[in-house]
Amino acid sequence: MKTFKSVFENYDWDTIQSKIYQTTTQEVERALAKSKRNLDDFLALISPAAQTYLEQMAQMSHELTKKRFGKTIQMYAPLYLSNECQNICTYCGFSLDNKIKRKTLNESEITLEVEALKKAGFDHVLLVTGEANYTVNIHYFLKSIAQIKNDFSTISVEVQPLSTEEYKQLHKAGVFSVLVYQETYHQEVYKKYHTKGKKSNFDFRLETPDRIGTAGIHKIGLGVLLGLEDWRTDSFFNALHLDYLQKTYWQTKYSVSFPRLRPAEGIIEPNFIMDDKDLTQLICAYRLWNEDLEISISTRENEIFRNNIIPIGVTSMSAGSKTNPGGYVVDPQSLEQFEISDERSAHEIAEIIANKGYEPVWKDWDKIYSQMS
């Protein structure tokens, strides 16, 4: 079966990077003048040459987002089920070589965490675990999903890459979307960041979205860990991946997230600094390239940035997040995957969204719709 790997192998990291940094203002202006844009235009819009056009890009991004999605922001919360992990990743607090207390929530603990999220108003949940095949595996996922499926309109997961058959089981169980991040598309240095465990297999991870698409999952979320390598080059490859997936699995919806390296236990320092202006440029570039793409911003980002990015292109935001298993009520002191930056409550965020003239959406999908299709 053809996968994204066959496309990826036709591109060279250094060549793409050089092309990005050699982009001229004339190429940026040509990209901005178009009504429909391709990957070459996306490349121009993430280039340093496009920085002076940021205000124009932001205005255009605002209008395109409003036209496609209206003035709404979907609210969601992550629910971390486990920090057990068999991988050694140099940037993650859950890394196997970090001597920390490991915890996987049991059924009663999951119930308590769900009650806290429902009390806060959430109807969209993202289940997150480390990658530990012996404990947090497909059987654990299916059991947990069955337990909570009546509590949420949509359940998304961000877990270890699975087989096509396992993704089909998640789809049947009611999973709405699957998020999987390549972390970096720089294949030559990927191994440096992922030194042990299944995650060290670059190709297996690269082909994961193909398996998700084949399984018929409603939505796939991609992203790179911003700060590992040059964010512009990594983001081009992420867009290349999205472009391939949209053409191959055209019935599937797609989203992109922007995790920037945050402090965590044993974490490395970012190799490449991406400031708020850079991230704004990247968000605008994605929106100008792809009107249908859902764009998500997490509590990794600070309050000021999250307040100001609301009208520019974002379609969903997490709020009141805890990145440790049991972090809401069961075990607030367990190790978090990374430090969050925006610690405001969900209702505080909802109020800010409303004050910006937008509607915070707690529920915009119901399982009955998928049953009717």
PDB file of N, CA, C and O in Angstrom, residues 44-115:
ATOM      1  N   ALA A  44       6.366  30.032   1.000  1.00  0.00           N
ATOM      2  CA  ALA A  44       6.664  31.469   0.965  1.00  0.00           C
ATOM      3  C   ALA A  44       6.143  32.173   2.208  1.00  0.00           C
ATOM      4  O   ALA A  44       6.797  33.065   2.764  1.00  0.00           O
ATOM      5  N   LEU A  45       4.964  31.763   2.677  1.00  0.00           N
ATOM      6  CA  LEU A  45       4.317  32.450   3.796  1.00  0.00           C
ATOM      7  C   LEU A  45       4.942  32.131   5.150  1.00  0.00           C
ATOM      8  O   LEU A  45       4.718  32.865   6.118  1.00  0.00           O
ATOM      9  N   ILE A  46       5.732  31.054   5.235  1.00  0.00           N
ATOM     10  CA  ILE A  46       6.427  30.771   6.490  1.00  0.00           C
ATOM     11  C   ILE A  46       7.876  31.254   6.450  1.00  0.00           C
ATOM     12  O   ILE A  46       8.618  31.079   7.415  1.00  0.00           O
ATOM     13  N   SER A  47       8.280  31.855   5.348  1.00  0.00           N
ATOM     14  CA  SER A  47       9.660  32.296   5.186  1.00  0.00           C
ATOM     15  C   SER A  47       9.942  33.574   5.976  1.00  0.00           C
ATOM     16  O   SER A  47       9.022  34.321   6.332  1.00  0.00           O
ATOM     17  N   PRO A  48      11.211  33.864   6.252  1.00  0.00           N
ATOM     18  CA  PRO A  48      11.552  35.140   6.882  1.00  0.00           C
ATOM     19  C   PRO A  48      11.087  36.337   6.066  1.00  0.00           C
ATOM     20  O   PRO A  48      10.739  37.382   6.633  1.00  0.00           O
ATOM     21  N   ALA A  49      11.045  36.193   4.741  1.00  0.00           N
ATOM     22  CA  ALA A  49      10.613  37.295   3.880  1.00  0.00           C
ATOM     23  C   ALA A  49       9.169  37.698   4.129  1.00  0.00           C
ATOM     24  O   ALA A  49       8.778  38.830   3.829  1.00  0.00           O
ATOM     25  N   ALA A  50       8.364  36.793   4.690  1.00  0.00           N
ATOM     26  CA  ALA A  50       6.950  37.083   4.923  1.00  0.00           C
ATOM     27  C   ALA A  50       6.702  37.814   6.235  1.00  0.00           C
ATOM     28  O   ALA A  50       5.574  38.266   6.489  1.00  0.00           O
ATOM     29  N   GLN A  51       7.713  37.947   7.068  1.00  0.00           N
ATOM     30  CA  GLN A  51       7.513  38.548   8.384  1.00  0.00           C
ATOM     31  C   GLN A  51       6.979  39.985   8.303  1.00  0.00           C
ATOM     32  O   GLN A  51       6.163  40.395   9.131  1.00  0.00           O
ATOM     33  N   THR A  52       7.423  40.730   7.307  1.00  0.00           N
ATOM     34  CA  THR A  52       6.975  42.124   7.195  1.00  0.00           C
ATOM     35  C   THR A  52       5.528  42.225   6.716  1.00  0.00           C
ATOM     36  O   THR A  52       4.949  43.313   6.733  1.00  0.00           O
ATOM     37  N   TYR A  53       4.945  41.105   6.302  1.00  0.00           N
ATOM     38  CA  TYR A  53       3.554  41.087   5.834  1.00  0.00           C
ATOM     39  C   TYR A  53       2.620  40.490   6.896  1.00  0.00           C
ATOM     40  O   TYR A  53       1.480  40.153   6.593  1.00  0.00           O
ATOM     41  N   LEU A  54       3.098  40.383   8.121  1.00  0.00           N
ATOM     42  CA  LEU A  54       2.346  39.669   9.144  1.00  0.00           C
ATOM     43  C   LEU A  54       0.987  40.305   9.437  1.00  0.00           C
ATOM     44  O   LEU A  54      -0.007  39.595   9.608  1.00  0.00           O
ATOM     45  N   GLU A  55       0.921  41.618   9.478  1.00  0.00           N
ATOM     46  CA  GLU A  55      -0.357  42.272   9.758  1.00  0.00           C
ATOM     47  C   GLU A  55      -1.378  41.955   8.663  1.00  0.00           C
ATOM     48  O   GLU A  55      -2.542  41.638   8.949  1.00  0.00           O
ATOM     49  N   GLN A  56      -0.931  42.008   7.401  1.00  0.00           N
ATOM     50  CA  GLN A  56      -1.819  41.666   6.297  1.00  0.00           C
ATOM     51  C   GLN A  56      -2.245  40.206   6.364  1.00  0.00           C
ATOM     52  O   GLN A  56      -3.419  39.864   6.148  1.00  0.00           O
ATOM     53  N   MET A  57      -1.304  39.332   6.688  1.00  0.00           N
ATOM     54  CA  MET A  57      -1.617  37.913   6.812  1.00  0.00           C
ATOM     55  C   MET A  57      -2.633  37.672   7.929  1.00  0.00           C
ATOM     56  O   MET A  57      -3.560  36.859   7.771  1.00  0.00           O
ATOM     57  N   ALA A  58      -2.481  38.375   9.033  1.00  0.00           N
ATOM     58  CA  ALA A  58      -3.399  38.207  10.159  1.00  0.00           C
ATOM     59  C   ALA A  58      -4.810  38.651   9.794  1.00  0.00           C
ATOM     60  O   ALA A  58      -5.794  37.995  10.158  1.00  0.00           O
ATOM     61  N   GLN A  59      -4.920  39.748   9.091  1.00  0.00           N
ATOM     62  CA  GLN A  59      -6.240  40.235   8.676  1.00  0.00           C
ATOM     63  C   GLN A  59      -6.905  39.252   7.714  1.00  0.00           C
ATOM     64  O   GLN A  59      -8.099  38.954   7.834  1.00  0.00           O
ATOM     65  N   MET A  60      -6.127  38.747   6.767  1.00  0.00           N
ATOM     66  CA  MET A  60      -6.666  37.773   5.817  1.00  0.00           C
ATOM     67  C   MET A  60      -7.049  36.470   6.518  1.00  0.00           C
ATOM     68  O   MET A  60      -8.082  35.858   6.218  1.00  0.00           O
ATOM     69  N   SER A  61      -6.223  36.050   7.460  1.00  0.00           N
ATOM     70  CA  SER A  61      -6.499  34.832   8.205  1.00  0.00           C
ATOM     71  C   SER A  61      -7.784  34.968   9.012  1.00  0.00           C
ATOM     72  O   SER A  61      -8.606  34.043   9.074  1.00  0.00           O
ATOM     73  N   HIS A  62      -7.973  36.115   9.619  1.00  0.00           N
ATOM     74  CA  HIS A  62      -9.195  36.389  10.378  1.00  0.00           C
ATOM     75  C   HIS A  62     -10.433  36.252   9.493  1.00  0.00           C
ATOM     76  O   HIS A  62     -11.415  35.595   9.867  1.00  0.00           O
ATOM     77  N   GLU A  63     -10.386  36.863   8.324  1.00  0.00           N
ATOM     78  CA  GLU A  63     -11.544  36.838   7.426  1.00  0.00           C
ATOM     79  C   GLU A  63     -11.836  35.429   6.913  1.00  0.00           C
ATOM     80  O   GLU A  63     -12.994  35.004   6.847  1.00  0.00           O
ATOM     81  N   LEU A  64     -10.785  34.676   6.555  1.00  0.00           N
ATOM     82  CA  LEU A  64     -10.983  33.321   6.058  1.00  0.00           C
ATOM     83  C   LEU A  64     -11.550  32.409   7.138  1.00  0.00           C
ATOM     84  O   LEU A  64     -12.437  31.582   6.877  1.00  0.00           O
ATOM     85  N   THR A  65     -11.045  32.557   8.356  1.00  0.00           N
ATOM     86  CA  THR A  65     -11.533  31.726   9.460  1.00  0.00           C
ATOM     87  C   THR A  65     -12.984  32.044   9.778  1.00  0.00           C
ATOM     88  O   THR A  65     -13.796  31.134  10.000  1.00  0.00           O
ATOM     89  N   LYS A  66     -13.312  33.318   9.792  1.00  0.00           N
ATOM     90  CA  LYS A  66     -14.686  33.737  10.079  1.00  0.00           C
ATOM     91  C   LYS A  66     -15.639  33.216   9.002  1.00  0.00           C
ATOM     92  O   LYS A  66     -16.746  32.760   9.305  1.00  0.00           O
ATOM     93  N   LYS A  67     -15.194  33.241   7.738  1.00  0.00           N
ATOM     94  CA  LYS A  67     -16.029  32.755   6.641  1.00  0.00           C
ATOM     95  C   LYS A  67     -16.287  31.256   6.744  1.00  0.00           C
ATOM     96  O   LYS A  67     -17.412  30.789   6.532  1.00  0.00           O
ATOM     97  N   ARG A  68     -15.265  30.506   7.111  1.00  0.00           N
ATOM     98  CA  ARG A  68     -15.376  29.048   7.131  1.00  0.00           C
ATOM     99  C   ARG A  68     -15.947  28.508   8.439  1.00  0.00           C
ATOM    100  O   ARG A  68     -16.766  27.584   8.444  1.00  0.00           O
ATOM    101  N   PHE A  69     -15.544  29.077   9.565  1.00  0.00           N
ATOM    102  CA  PHE A  69     -15.921  28.522  10.862  1.00  0.00           C
ATOM    103  C   PHE A  69     -16.836  29.431  11.685  1.00  0.00           C
ATOM    104  O   PHE A  69     -17.288  29.027  12.763  1.00  0.00           O
ATOM    105  N   GLY A  70     -17.091  30.641  11.189  1.00  0.00           N
ATOM    106  CA  GLY A  70     -17.856  31.579  11.988  1.00  0.00           C
ATOM    107  C   GLY A  70     -17.020  32.107  13.141  1.00  0.00           C
ATOM    108  O   GLY A  70     -15.808  31.918  13.193  1.00  0.00           O
ATOM    109  N   LYS A  71     -17.655  32.753  14.092  1.00  0.00           N
ATOM    110  CA  LYS A  71     -16.928  33.313  15.241  1.00  0.00           C
ATOM    111  C   LYS A  71     -17.132  32.399  16.445  1.00  0.00           C
ATOM    112  O   LYS A  71     -17.765  32.747  17.442  1.00  0.00           O
ATOM    113  N   THR A  72     -16.582  31.192  16.310  1.00  0.00           N
ATOM    114  CA  THR A  72     -16.719  30.188  17.366  1.00  0.00           C
ATOM    115  C   THR A  72     -15.358  29.592  17.717  1.00  0.00           C
ATOM    116  O   THR A  72     -14.480  29.477  16.861  1.00  0.00           O
ATOM    117  N   ILE A  73     -15.195  29.221  18.965  1.00  0.00           N
ATOM    118  CA  ILE A  73     -14.010  28.525  19.443  1.00  0.00           C
ATOM    119  C   ILE A  73     -14.463  27.311  20.242  1.00  0.00           C
ATOM    120  O   ILE A  73     -15.170  27.443  21.248  1.00  0.00           O
ATOM    121  N   GLN A  74     -14.091  26.122  19.786  1.00  0.00           N
ATOM    122  CA  GLN A  74     -14.474  24.917  20.518  1.00  0.00           C
ATOM    123  C   GLN A  74     -13.596  24.748  21.756  1.00  0.00           C
ATOM    124  O   GLN A  74     -12.386  24.930  21.712  1.00  0.00           O
ATOM    125  N   MET A  75     -14.222  24.381  22.856  1.00  0.00           N
ATOM    126  CA  MET A  75     -13.517  24.158  24.112  1.00  0.00           C
ATOM    127  C   MET A  75     -13.296  22.659  24.321  1.00  0.00           C
ATOM    128  O   MET A  75     -14.205  21.852  24.094  1.00  0.00           O
ATOM    129  N   TYR A  76     -12.092  22.289  24.747  1.00  0.00           N
ATOM    130  CA  TYR A  76     -11.831  20.885  25.058  1.00  0.00           C
ATOM    131  C   TYR A  76     -10.826  20.801  26.188  1.00  0.00           C
ATOM    132  O   TYR A  76     -10.167  21.788  26.552  1.00  0.00           O
ATOM    133  N   ALA A  77     -10.706  19.608  26.762  1.00  0.00           N
ATOM    134  CA  ALA A  77      -9.747  19.395  27.851  1.00  0.00           C
ATOM    135  C   ALA A  77      -9.029  18.077  27.653  1.00  0.00           C
ATOM    136  O   ALA A  77      -9.635  17.090  27.225  1.00  0.00           O
ATOM    137  N   PRO A  78      -7.737  18.032  27.967  1.00  0.00           N
ATOM    138  CA  PRO A  78      -7.030  16.750  27.945  1.00  0.00           C
ATOM    139  C   PRO A  78      -7.280  15.992  29.242  1.00  0.00           C
ATOM    140  O   PRO A  78      -7.411  16.583  30.320  1.00  0.00           O
ATOM    141  N   LEU A  79      -7.366  14.687  29.138  1.00  0.00           N
ATOM    142  CA  LEU A  79      -7.459  13.824  30.313  1.00  0.00           C
ATOM    143  C   LEU A  79      -6.302  12.832  30.235  1.00  0.00           C
ATOM    144  O   LEU A  79      -6.315  11.902  29.424  1.00  0.00           O
ATOM    145  N   TYR A  80      -5.288  13.074  31.054  1.00  0.00           N
ATOM    146  CA  TYR A  80      -4.113  12.209  31.063  1.00  0.00           C
ATOM    147  C   TYR A  80      -4.414  10.964  31.894  1.00  0.00           C
ATOM    148  O   TYR A  80      -4.705  11.056  33.087  1.00  0.00           O
ATOM    149  N   LEU A  81      -4.350   9.813  31.244  1.00  0.00           N
ATOM    150  CA  LEU A  81      -4.673   8.550  31.892  1.00  0.00           C
ATOM    151  C   LEU A  81      -3.453   7.863  32.489  1.00  0.00           C
ATOM    152  O   LEU A  81      -3.575   7.077  33.427  1.00  0.00           O
ATOM    153  N   SER A  82      -2.267   8.131  31.936  1.00  0.00           N
ATOM    154  CA  SER A  82      -1.070   7.419  32.391  1.00  0.00           C
ATOM    155  C   SER A  82       0.198   8.186  32.019  1.00  0.00           C
ATOM    156  O   SER A  82       0.243   8.846  30.978  1.00  0.00           O
ATOM    157  N   ASN A  83       1.211   8.093  32.893  1.00  0.00           N
ATOM    158  CA  ASN A  83       2.526   8.631  32.544  1.00  0.00           C
ATOM    159  C   ASN A  83       3.560   7.519  32.363  1.00  0.00           C
ATOM    160  O   ASN A  83       4.761   7.772  32.315  1.00  0.00           O
ATOM    161  N   GLU A  84       3.068   6.278  32.294  1.00  0.00           N
ATOM    162  CA  GLU A  84       3.982   5.168  32.022  1.00  0.00           C
ATOM    163  C   GLU A  84       4.430   5.219  30.564  1.00  0.00           C
ATOM    164  O   GLU A  84       3.634   5.473  29.661  1.00  0.00           O
ATOM    165  N   CYS A  85       5.715   4.980  30.324  1.00  0.00           N
ATOM    166  CA  CYS A  85       6.239   5.054  28.960  1.00  0.00           C
ATOM    167  C   CYS A  85       7.491   4.210  28.825  1.00  0.00           C
ATOM    168  O   CYS A  85       8.341   4.181  29.728  1.00  0.00           O
ATOM    169  N   GLN A  86       7.600   3.515  27.703  1.00  0.00           N
ATOM    170  CA  GLN A  86       8.757   2.667  27.435  1.00  0.00           C
ATOM    171  C   GLN A  86       9.769   3.329  26.509  1.00  0.00           C
ATOM    172  O   GLN A  86      10.795   2.740  26.192  1.00  0.00           O
ATOM    173  N   ASN A  87       9.473   4.556  26.092  1.00  0.00           N
ATOM    174  CA  ASN A  87      10.390   5.280  25.213  1.00  0.00           C
ATOM    175  C   ASN A  87      11.334   6.152  26.019  1.00  0.00           C
ATOM    176  O   ASN A  87      10.987   6.640  27.107  1.00  0.00           O
ATOM    177  N   ILE A  88      12.509   6.379  25.466  1.00  0.00           N
ATOM    178  CA  ILE A  88      13.396   7.425  25.984  1.00  0.00           C
ATOM    179  C   ILE A  88      13.412   8.542  24.949  1.00  0.00           C
ATOM    180  O   ILE A  88      13.921   8.384  23.841  1.00  0.00           O
ATOM    181  N   CYS A  89      12.794   9.660  25.324  1.00  0.00           N
ATOM    182  CA  CYS A  89      12.730  10.841  24.469  1.00  0.00           C
ATOM    183  C   CYS A  89      13.321  11.998  25.261  1.00  0.00           C
ATOM    184  O   CYS A  89      12.888  12.270  26.392  1.00  0.00           O
ATOM    185  N   THR A  90      14.265  12.678  24.684  1.00  0.00           N
ATOM    186  CA  THR A  90      15.058  13.643  25.436  1.00  0.00           C
ATOM    187  C   THR A  90      14.289  14.886  25.862  1.00  0.00           C
ATOM    188  O   THR A  90      14.770  15.653  26.688  1.00  0.00           O
ATOM    189  N   TYR A  91      13.084  15.088  25.330  1.00  0.00           N
ATOM    190  CA  TYR A  91      12.338  16.317  25.574  1.00  0.00           C
ATOM    191  C   TYR A  91      11.096  16.117  26.443  1.00  0.00           C
ATOM    192  O   TYR A  91      10.352  17.055  26.679  1.00  0.00           O
ATOM    193  N   CYS A  92      10.842  14.876  26.900  1.00  0.00           N
ATOM    194  CA  CYS A  92       9.555  14.564  27.529  1.00  0.00           C
ATOM    195  C   CYS A  92       9.703  14.181  28.993  1.00  0.00           C
ATOM    196  O   CYS A  92      10.588  13.390  29.358  1.00  0.00           O
ATOM    197  N   GLY A  93       8.832  14.721  29.835  1.00  0.00           N
ATOM    198  CA  GLY A  93       8.841  14.400  31.252  1.00  0.00           C
ATOM    199  C   GLY A  93       8.496  12.955  31.551  1.00  0.00           C
ATOM    200  O   GLY A  93       8.845  12.430  32.604  1.00  0.00           O
ATOM    201  N   PHE A  94       7.811  12.287  30.623  1.00  0.00           N
ATOM    202  CA  PHE A  94       7.432  10.895  30.830  1.00  0.00           C
ATOM    203  C   PHE A  94       8.512   9.909  30.398  1.00  0.00           C
ATOM    204  O   PHE A  94       8.326   8.697  30.514  1.00  0.00           O
ATOM    205  N   SER A  95       9.629  10.394  29.885  1.00  0.00           N
ATOM    206  CA  SER A  95      10.679   9.541  29.337  1.00  0.00           C
ATOM    207  C   SER A  95      11.080   8.446  30.329  1.00  0.00           C
ATOM    208  O   SER A  95      11.152   8.664  31.542  1.00  0.00           O
ATOM    209  N   LEU A  96      11.331   7.236  29.805  1.00  0.00           N
ATOM    210  CA  LEU A  96      11.632   6.065  30.627  1.00  0.00           C
ATOM    211  C   LEU A  96      12.803   6.299  31.579  1.00  0.00           C
ATOM    212  O   LEU A  96      12.828   5.751  32.688  1.00  0.00           O
ATOM    213  N   ASP A  97      13.772   7.091  31.157  1.00  0.00           N
ATOM    214  CA  ASP A  97      14.955   7.293  31.987  1.00  0.00           C
ATOM    215  C   ASP A  97      14.755   8.323  33.097  1.00  0.00           C
ATOM    216  O   ASP A  97      15.661   8.536  33.906  1.00  0.00           O
ATOM    217  N   ASN A  98      13.594   8.951  33.173  1.00  0.00           N
ATOM    218  CA  ASN A  98      13.295   9.849  34.287  1.00  0.00           C
ATOM    219  C   ASN A  98      12.794   9.029  35.468  1.00  0.00           C
ATOM    220  O   ASN A  98      11.807   8.296  35.356  1.00  0.00           O
ATOM    221  N   LYS A  99      13.472   9.138  36.601  1.00  0.00           N
ATOM    222  CA  LYS A  99      13.128   8.345  37.783  1.00  0.00           C
ATOM    223  C   LYS A  99      11.977   9.026  38.528  1.00  0.00           C
ATOM    224  O   LYS A  99      12.167   9.772  39.483  1.00  0.00           O
ATOM    225  N   ILE A 100      10.782   8.746  38.052  1.00  0.00           N
ATOM    226  CA  ILE A 100       9.594   9.378  38.603  1.00  0.00           C
ATOM    227  C   ILE A 100       8.578   8.322  39.017  1.00  0.00           C
ATOM    228  O   ILE A 100       8.675   7.161  38.619  1.00  0.00           O
ATOM    229  N   LYS A 101       7.623   8.732  39.808  1.00  0.00           N
ATOM    230  CA  LYS A 101       6.523   7.857  40.177  1.00  0.00           C
ATOM    231  C   LYS A 101       5.599   7.683  38.965  1.00  0.00           C
ATOM    232  O   LYS A 101       5.119   8.664  38.408  1.00  0.00           O
ATOM    233  N   ARG A 102       5.395   6.447  38.565  1.00  0.00           N
ATOM    234  CA  ARG A 102       4.533   6.159  37.421  1.00  0.00           C
ATOM    235  C   ARG A 102       3.114   5.871  37.900  1.00  0.00           C
ATOM    236  O   ARG A 102       2.915   5.244  38.937  1.00  0.00           O
ATOM    237  N   LYS A 103       2.165   6.338  37.124  1.00  0.00           N
ATOM    238  CA  LYS A 103       0.773   6.172  37.525  1.00  0.00           C
ATOM    239  C   LYS A 103      -0.110   5.965  36.305  1.00  0.00           C
ATOM    240  O   LYS A 103       0.013   6.681  35.308  1.00  0.00           O
ATOM    241  N   THR A 104      -1.002   4.970  36.388  1.00  0.00           N
ATOM    242  CA  THR A 104      -2.038   4.740  35.388  1.00  0.00           C
ATOM    243  C   THR A 104      -3.375   4.706  36.106  1.00  0.00           C
ATOM    244  O   THR A 104      -3.537   3.963  37.086  1.00  0.00           O
ATOM    245  N   LEU A 105      -4.301   5.515  35.665  1.00  0.00           N
ATOM    246  CA  LEU A 105      -5.587   5.619  36.348  1.00  0.00           C
ATOM    247  C   LEU A 105      -6.398   4.337  36.212  1.00  0.00           C
ATOM    248  O   LEU A 105      -6.477   3.744  35.140  1.00  0.00           O
ATOM    249  N   ASN A 106      -7.020   3.939  37.321  1.00  0.00           N
ATOM    250  CA  ASN A 106      -7.946   2.819  37.277  1.00  0.00           C
ATOM    251  C   ASN A 106      -9.367   3.324  37.029  1.00  0.00           C
ATOM    252  O   ASN A 106      -9.584   4.531  36.885  1.00  0.00           O
ATOM    253  N   GLU A 107     -10.318   2.434  36.996  1.00  0.00           N
ATOM    254  CA  GLU A 107     -11.686   2.795  36.631  1.00  0.00           C
ATOM    255  C   GLU A 107     -12.283   3.839  37.564  1.00  0.00           C
ATOM    256  O   GLU A 107     -12.889   4.821  37.111  1.00  0.00           O
ATOM    257  N   SER A 108     -12.107   3.659  38.866  1.00  0.00           N
ATOM    258  CA  SER A 108     -12.691   4.610  39.816  1.00  0.00           C
ATOM    259  C   SER A 108     -12.007   5.970  39.730  1.00  0.00           C
ATOM    260  O   SER A 108     -12.662   7.016  39.872  1.00  0.00           O
ATOM    261  N   GLU A 109     -10.701   5.971  39.471  1.00  0.00           N
ATOM    262  CA  GLU A 109      -9.981   7.244  39.344  1.00  0.00           C
ATOM    263  C   GLU A 109     -10.397   7.980  38.079  1.00  0.00           C
ATOM    264  O   GLU A 109     -10.527   9.209  38.083  1.00  0.00           O
ATOM    265  N   ILE A 110     -10.611   7.241  37.003  1.00  0.00           N
ATOM    266  CA  ILE A 110     -11.097   7.861  35.765  1.00  0.00           C
ATOM    267  C   ILE A 110     -12.452   8.511  36.005  1.00  0.00           C
ATOM    268  O   ILE A 110     -12.711   9.632  35.544  1.00  0.00           O
ATOM    269  N   THR A 111     -13.304   7.839  36.754  1.00  0.00           N
ATOM    270  CA  THR A 111     -14.626   8.385  37.066  1.00  0.00           C
ATOM    271  C   THR A 111     -14.504   9.727  37.774  1.00  0.00           C
ATOM    272  O   THR A 111     -15.213  10.692  37.449  1.00  0.00           O
ATOM    273  N   LEU A 112     -13.611   9.825  38.744  1.00  0.00           N
ATOM    274  CA  LEU A 112     -13.425  11.073  39.489  1.00  0.00           C
ATOM    275  C   LEU A 112     -12.909  12.189  38.585  1.00  0.00           C
ATOM    276  O   LEU A 112     -13.350  13.340  38.680  1.00  0.00           O
ATOM    277  N   GLU A 113     -11.985  11.862  37.694  1.00  0.00           N
ATOM    278  CA  GLU A 113     -11.442  12.863  36.781  1.00  0.00           C
ATOM    279  C   GLU A 113     -12.514  13.348  35.799  1.00  0.00           C
ATOM    280  O   GLU A 113     -12.623  14.534  35.504  1.00  0.00           O
ATOM    281  N   VAL A 114     -13.316  12.403  35.301  1.00  0.00           N
ATOM    282  CA  VAL A 114     -14.396  12.755  34.376  1.00  0.00           C
ATOM    283  C   VAL A 114     -15.412  13.658  35.068  1.00  0.00           C
ATOM    284  O   VAL A 114     -15.883  14.638  34.479  1.00  0.00           O
ATOM    285  N   GLU A 115     -15.746  13.349  36.297  1.00  0.00           N
ATOM    286  CA  GLU A 115     -16.704  14.181  37.046  1.00  0.00           C
ATOM    287  C   GLU A 115     -16.194  15.610  37.161  1.00  0.00           C
ATOM    288  O   GLU A 115     -16.974  16.573  37.053  1.00  0.00           O
TER     289      GLU A 115
END
